[in-house]
Amino acid sequence: MYVSARNTMVRKNEAIKSDWAQVSVVLERRADLIPNLVATVKGVAAQEITVFTAVANARANLMNAQTPKDKIAANQQLDGALVKVLALTENYPQLRSNESFLRLQDELAGTENRIAVERRRYDDALQDYNAYIGQFPNNLFAGWAGFQRNDAYFAATPAAQQWALVIGVIAGAAVIPPVLNLLAHAFGFAVAANIGTVTEHPLAAPQAVLI
């Protein structure tokens, strides 16, 4: 019984590592798009130095993070910085007709969808592993074999509250749907087909936001 349980723990732990690798790939894919986004916005809003510095620092932290916990924390920081960049469309509406900006929005929105999918797969694997080693007698076997609970979940955070404030401002400025998708996925919400309604993502904070 012990050998079978240990082998299952090994398999589930390896599944977590594999799923996290996919999360890491899509996070880095988004990070690769950010310099072009910043360069495009700078062409219109060069004076927004504070915003661009925050994005650069957050991106650097993400790229330098080594563990899932550190990378998740850095990604949350980057989410907040990206919101500030996209919110510049309120003060610089010409961005909404900039072809490069629109193209990058589409690419980022697609990447955010990938992140949401891979994040859910990773969290499911983590939950499956934690549930297994928490069951009796597996909890005893886990202790003997050196397996511990892993709480590095990639879930939405209280930053979702900031999302509610930002989306209210941006929606009033009639930002195009890709931006809504990007912001929604960044903070754990799903945008309904009618765009004006933002519903709660399963991993998000408990309240829903209606625009």
Short mmCIF file of C-alpha atoms in Angstrom, two decimals:
data_model
loop_
_atom_site.label_atom_id
_atom_site.label_comp_id
_atom_site.label_asym_id
_atom_site.label_seq_id
_atom_site.Cartn_x
_atom_site.Cartn_y
_atom_site.Cartn_z
CA MET A 1 0.00 0.00 0.00
CA TYR A 2 2.80 2.43 0.86
CA VAL A 3 4.67 1.83 -2.38
CA SER A 4 1.51 2.38 -4.45
CA ALA A 5 0.64 5.56 -2.58
CA ARG A 6 4.17 6.90 -2.92
CA ASN A 7 4.20 6.24 -6.65
CA THR A 8 0.89 8.10 -6.98
CA MET A 9 2.32 11.05 -5.05
CA VAL A 10 5.33 11.12 -7.34
CA ARG A 11 3.08 11.08 -10.40
CA LYS A 12 0.81 13.85 -9.09
CA ASN A 13 3.77 15.98 -8.06
CA GLU A 14 5.29 15.61 -11.51
CA ALA A 15 1.96 16.64 -13.04
CA ILE A 16 2.14 19.87 -11.02
CA LYS A 17 5.64 20.55 -12.34
CA SER A 18 4.56 19.85 -15.91
CA ASP A 19 1.49 22.09 -15.67
CA TRP A 20 3.52 24.85 -14.06
CA ALA A 21 6.01 24.69 -16.94
CA GLN A 22 3.14 25.49 -19.32
CA VAL A 23 2.03 28.38 -17.09
CA SER A 24 5.58 29.70 -17.12
CA VAL A 25 5.72 29.54 -20.92
CA VAL A 26 2.59 31.65 -21.39
CA LEU A 27 3.64 34.14 -18.70
CA GLU A 28 6.93 34.65 -20.49
CA ARG A 29 5.08 34.93 -23.81
CA ARG A 30 3.11 37.83 -22.39
CA ALA A 31 6.28 39.37 -20.96
CA ASP A 32 7.82 39.22 -24.44
CA LEU A 33 4.94 41.30 -25.82
CA ILE A 34 5.22 44.03 -23.22
CA PRO A 35 8.27 45.93 -24.59
CA ASN A 36 6.44 46.47 -27.90
CA LEU A 37 3.31 47.58 -26.05
CA VAL A 38 5.28 50.06 -23.98
CA ALA A 39 7.14 51.36 -27.04
CA THR A 40 3.85 51.92 -28.86
CA VAL A 41 2.26 53.75 -25.94
CA LYS A 42 5.41 55.79 -25.39
CA GLY A 43 5.01 57.13 -28.91
CA VAL A 44 1.83 58.84 -27.77
CA ALA A 45 2.36 59.30 -24.04
CA ALA A 46 6.11 59.62 -23.56
CA GLN A 47 5.70 61.71 -20.42
CA GLU A 48 4.11 58.85 -18.44
CA ILE A 49 7.50 57.83 -17.06
CA THR A 50 6.17 56.49 -13.76
CA VAL A 51 3.84 54.06 -15.53
CA PHE A 52 6.53 52.78 -17.88
CA THR A 53 9.04 52.38 -15.05
CA ALA A 54 6.52 50.33 -13.05
CA VAL A 55 5.93 48.05 -16.03
CA ALA A 56 9.67 47.62 -16.66
CA ASN A 57 10.35 46.77 -13.02
CA ALA A 58 7.42 44.35 -12.80
CA ARG A 59 8.47 42.60 -16.01
CA ALA A 60 12.06 42.29 -14.76
CA ASN A 61 10.83 40.76 -11.50
CA LEU A 62 8.76 38.23 -13.43
CA MET A 63 11.62 37.22 -15.69
CA ASN A 64 14.00 36.87 -12.73
CA ALA A 65 11.60 34.90 -10.51
CA GLN A 66 12.64 31.28 -10.04
CA THR A 67 9.94 29.57 -7.98
CA PRO A 68 6.22 29.33 -8.78
CA LYS A 69 5.43 31.36 -5.65
CA ASP A 70 7.81 34.16 -6.65
CA LYS A 71 6.66 34.15 -10.25
CA ILE A 72 3.00 34.30 -9.24
CA ALA A 73 3.73 37.28 -6.98
CA ALA A 74 5.67 39.01 -9.75
CA ASN A 75 2.88 38.33 -12.22
CA GLN A 76 0.37 39.98 -9.89
CA GLN A 77 2.63 43.02 -9.76
CA LEU A 78 2.80 43.03 -13.55
CA ASP A 79 -1.00 42.78 -13.81
CA GLY A 80 -1.34 45.97 -11.81
CA ALA A 81 1.27 47.75 -13.91
CA LEU A 82 -0.40 46.69 -17.17
CA VAL A 83 -3.74 48.02 -15.97
CA LYS A 84 -2.11 51.44 -15.62
CA VAL A 85 -0.76 51.25 -19.17
CA LEU A 86 -4.11 50.28 -20.65
CA ALA A 87 -5.87 52.93 -18.57
CA LEU A 88 -3.87 55.53 -20.49
CA THR A 89 -6.42 55.15 -23.27
CA GLU A 90 -8.61 57.38 -21.08
CA ASN A 91 -6.18 60.28 -21.40
CA TYR A 92 -4.86 59.39 -24.85
CA PRO A 93 -7.86 58.21 -26.90
CA GLN A 94 -5.77 58.26 -30.07
CA LEU A 95 -4.29 54.98 -28.90
CA ARG A 96 -7.59 53.31 -29.74
CA SER A 97 -7.00 54.01 -33.44
CA ASN A 98 -3.32 53.08 -33.41
CA GLU A 99 -2.86 49.93 -35.50
CA SER A 100 0.15 48.68 -33.54
CA PHE A 101 -1.68 49.19 -30.24
CA LEU A 102 -4.75 47.37 -31.52
CA ARG A 103 -2.66 44.47 -32.80
CA LEU A 104 -0.82 44.17 -29.50
CA GLN A 105 -4.13 44.24 -27.63
CA ASP A 106 -5.31 41.29 -29.67
CA GLU A 107 -2.09 39.38 -29.04
CA LEU A 108 -2.19 40.13 -25.33
CA ALA A 109 -5.85 39.16 -25.07
CA GLY A 110 -5.08 35.82 -26.74
CA THR A 111 -2.17 35.28 -24.38
CA GLU A 112 -4.35 36.11 -21.38
CA ASN A 113 -6.80 33.43 -22.50
CA ARG A 114 -3.93 30.94 -22.60
CA ILE A 115 -2.81 32.02 -19.15
CA ALA A 116 -6.32 31.52 -17.78
CA VAL A 117 -6.49 28.00 -19.24
CA GLU A 118 -3.04 26.95 -18.04
CA ARG A 119 -3.57 28.54 -14.63
CA ARG A 120 -6.74 26.53 -14.11
CA ARG A 121 -5.02 23.31 -15.20
CA TYR A 122 -2.14 23.97 -12.82
CA ASP A 123 -4.44 24.82 -9.90
CA ASP A 124 -6.48 21.68 -10.55
CA ALA A 125 -3.33 19.54 -10.45
CA LEU A 126 -2.27 21.25 -7.24
CA GLN A 127 -5.66 20.66 -5.66
CA ASP A 128 -5.64 17.02 -6.73
CA TYR A 129 -2.21 16.47 -5.18
CA ASN A 130 -3.07 18.25 -1.92
CA ALA A 131 -6.33 16.35 -1.56
CA TYR A 132 -4.57 13.03 -2.13
CA ILE A 133 -1.80 13.52 0.42
CA GLY A 134 -4.29 14.88 2.92
CA GLN A 135 -6.34 11.69 2.99
CA PHE A 136 -5.73 8.95 5.53
CA PRO A 137 -3.54 6.90 5.37
CA ASN A 138 -1.86 8.85 2.57
CA ASN A 139 -1.04 11.66 5.00
CA LEU A 140 1.09 9.21 6.96
CA PHE A 141 2.76 7.88 3.84
CA ALA A 142 3.41 11.43 2.61
CA GLY A 143 5.24 12.25 5.84
CA TRP A 144 7.37 9.14 5.55
CA ALA A 145 8.17 9.83 1.89
CA GLY A 146 8.86 13.56 2.37
CA PHE A 147 5.86 14.89 0.46
CA GLN A 148 4.36 18.11 1.80
CA ARG A 149 1.30 20.18 1.01
CA ASN A 150 1.87 22.68 -1.80
CA ASP A 151 -0.10 25.92 -1.51
CA ALA A 152 1.44 27.81 -4.44
CA TYR A 153 -1.97 28.35 -6.05
CA PHE A 154 -2.21 30.77 -8.96
CA ALA A 155 -5.51 32.33 -7.98
CA ALA A 156 -7.01 35.80 -8.21
CA THR A 157 -6.13 38.15 -5.37
CA PRO A 158 -7.57 41.24 -3.69
CA ALA A 159 -6.18 43.11 -6.70
CA ALA A 160 -9.57 42.18 -8.20
CA GLN A 161 -10.94 45.10 -6.21
CA GLN A 162 -8.65 47.40 -8.18
CA TRP A 163 -9.95 45.72 -11.33
CA ALA A 164 -13.48 46.87 -10.48
CA LEU A 165 -12.35 50.48 -10.21
CA VAL A 166 -10.23 50.43 -13.35
CA ILE A 167 -12.78 48.69 -15.54
CA GLY A 168 -15.42 51.20 -14.52
CA VAL A 169 -13.23 54.04 -15.79
CA ILE A 170 -12.13 52.25 -18.95
CA ALA A 171 -15.58 50.99 -19.90
CA GLY A 172 -16.79 54.58 -19.68
CA ALA A 173 -14.14 55.48 -22.22
CA ALA A 174 -15.51 52.81 -24.59
CA VAL A 175 -12.35 50.74 -24.70
CA ILE A 176 -12.59 47.96 -27.25
CA PRO A 177 -13.37 44.36 -26.16
CA PRO A 178 -9.79 42.98 -26.25
CA VAL A 179 -8.84 45.35 -23.44
CA LEU A 180 -11.79 44.14 -21.37
CA ASN A 181 -10.70 40.56 -21.92
CA LEU A 182 -7.10 41.36 -21.00
CA LEU A 183 -8.05 43.13 -17.80
CA ALA A 184 -10.68 40.56 -16.86
CA HIS A 185 -8.32 37.61 -17.11
CA ALA A 186 -5.57 39.52 -15.32
CA PHE A 187 -7.81 39.84 -12.27
CA GLY A 188 -9.68 36.56 -12.44
CA PHE A 189 -12.98 37.61 -14.03
CA ALA A 190 -14.63 36.36 -17.20
CA VAL A 191 -16.22 38.78 -19.63
CA ALA A 192 -19.63 37.72 -20.92
CA ALA A 193 -20.49 37.74 -24.59
CA ASN A 194 -22.37 41.02 -24.26
CA ILE A 195 -19.12 42.64 -23.01
CA GLY A 196 -20.93 44.97 -20.62
CA THR A 197 -21.33 42.27 -17.99
CA VAL A 198 -18.41 41.01 -15.98
CA THR A 199 -19.04 37.80 -14.07
CA GLU A 200 -17.02 36.15 -11.39
CA HIS A 201 -14.25 33.77 -12.41
CA PRO A 202 -14.25 30.59 -10.24
CA LEU A 203 -10.91 31.63 -8.75
CA ALA A 204 -11.79 35.27 -8.30
CA ALA A 205 -12.88 37.26 -5.31
CA PRO A 206 -16.43 36.43 -4.19
CA GLN A 207 -18.19 39.45 -5.62
CA ALA A 208 -19.31 39.93 -9.22
CA VAL A 209 -18.99 43.26 -10.99
CA LEU A 210 -21.62 44.62 -13.32
CA ILE A 211 -20.76 47.43 -15.66
#
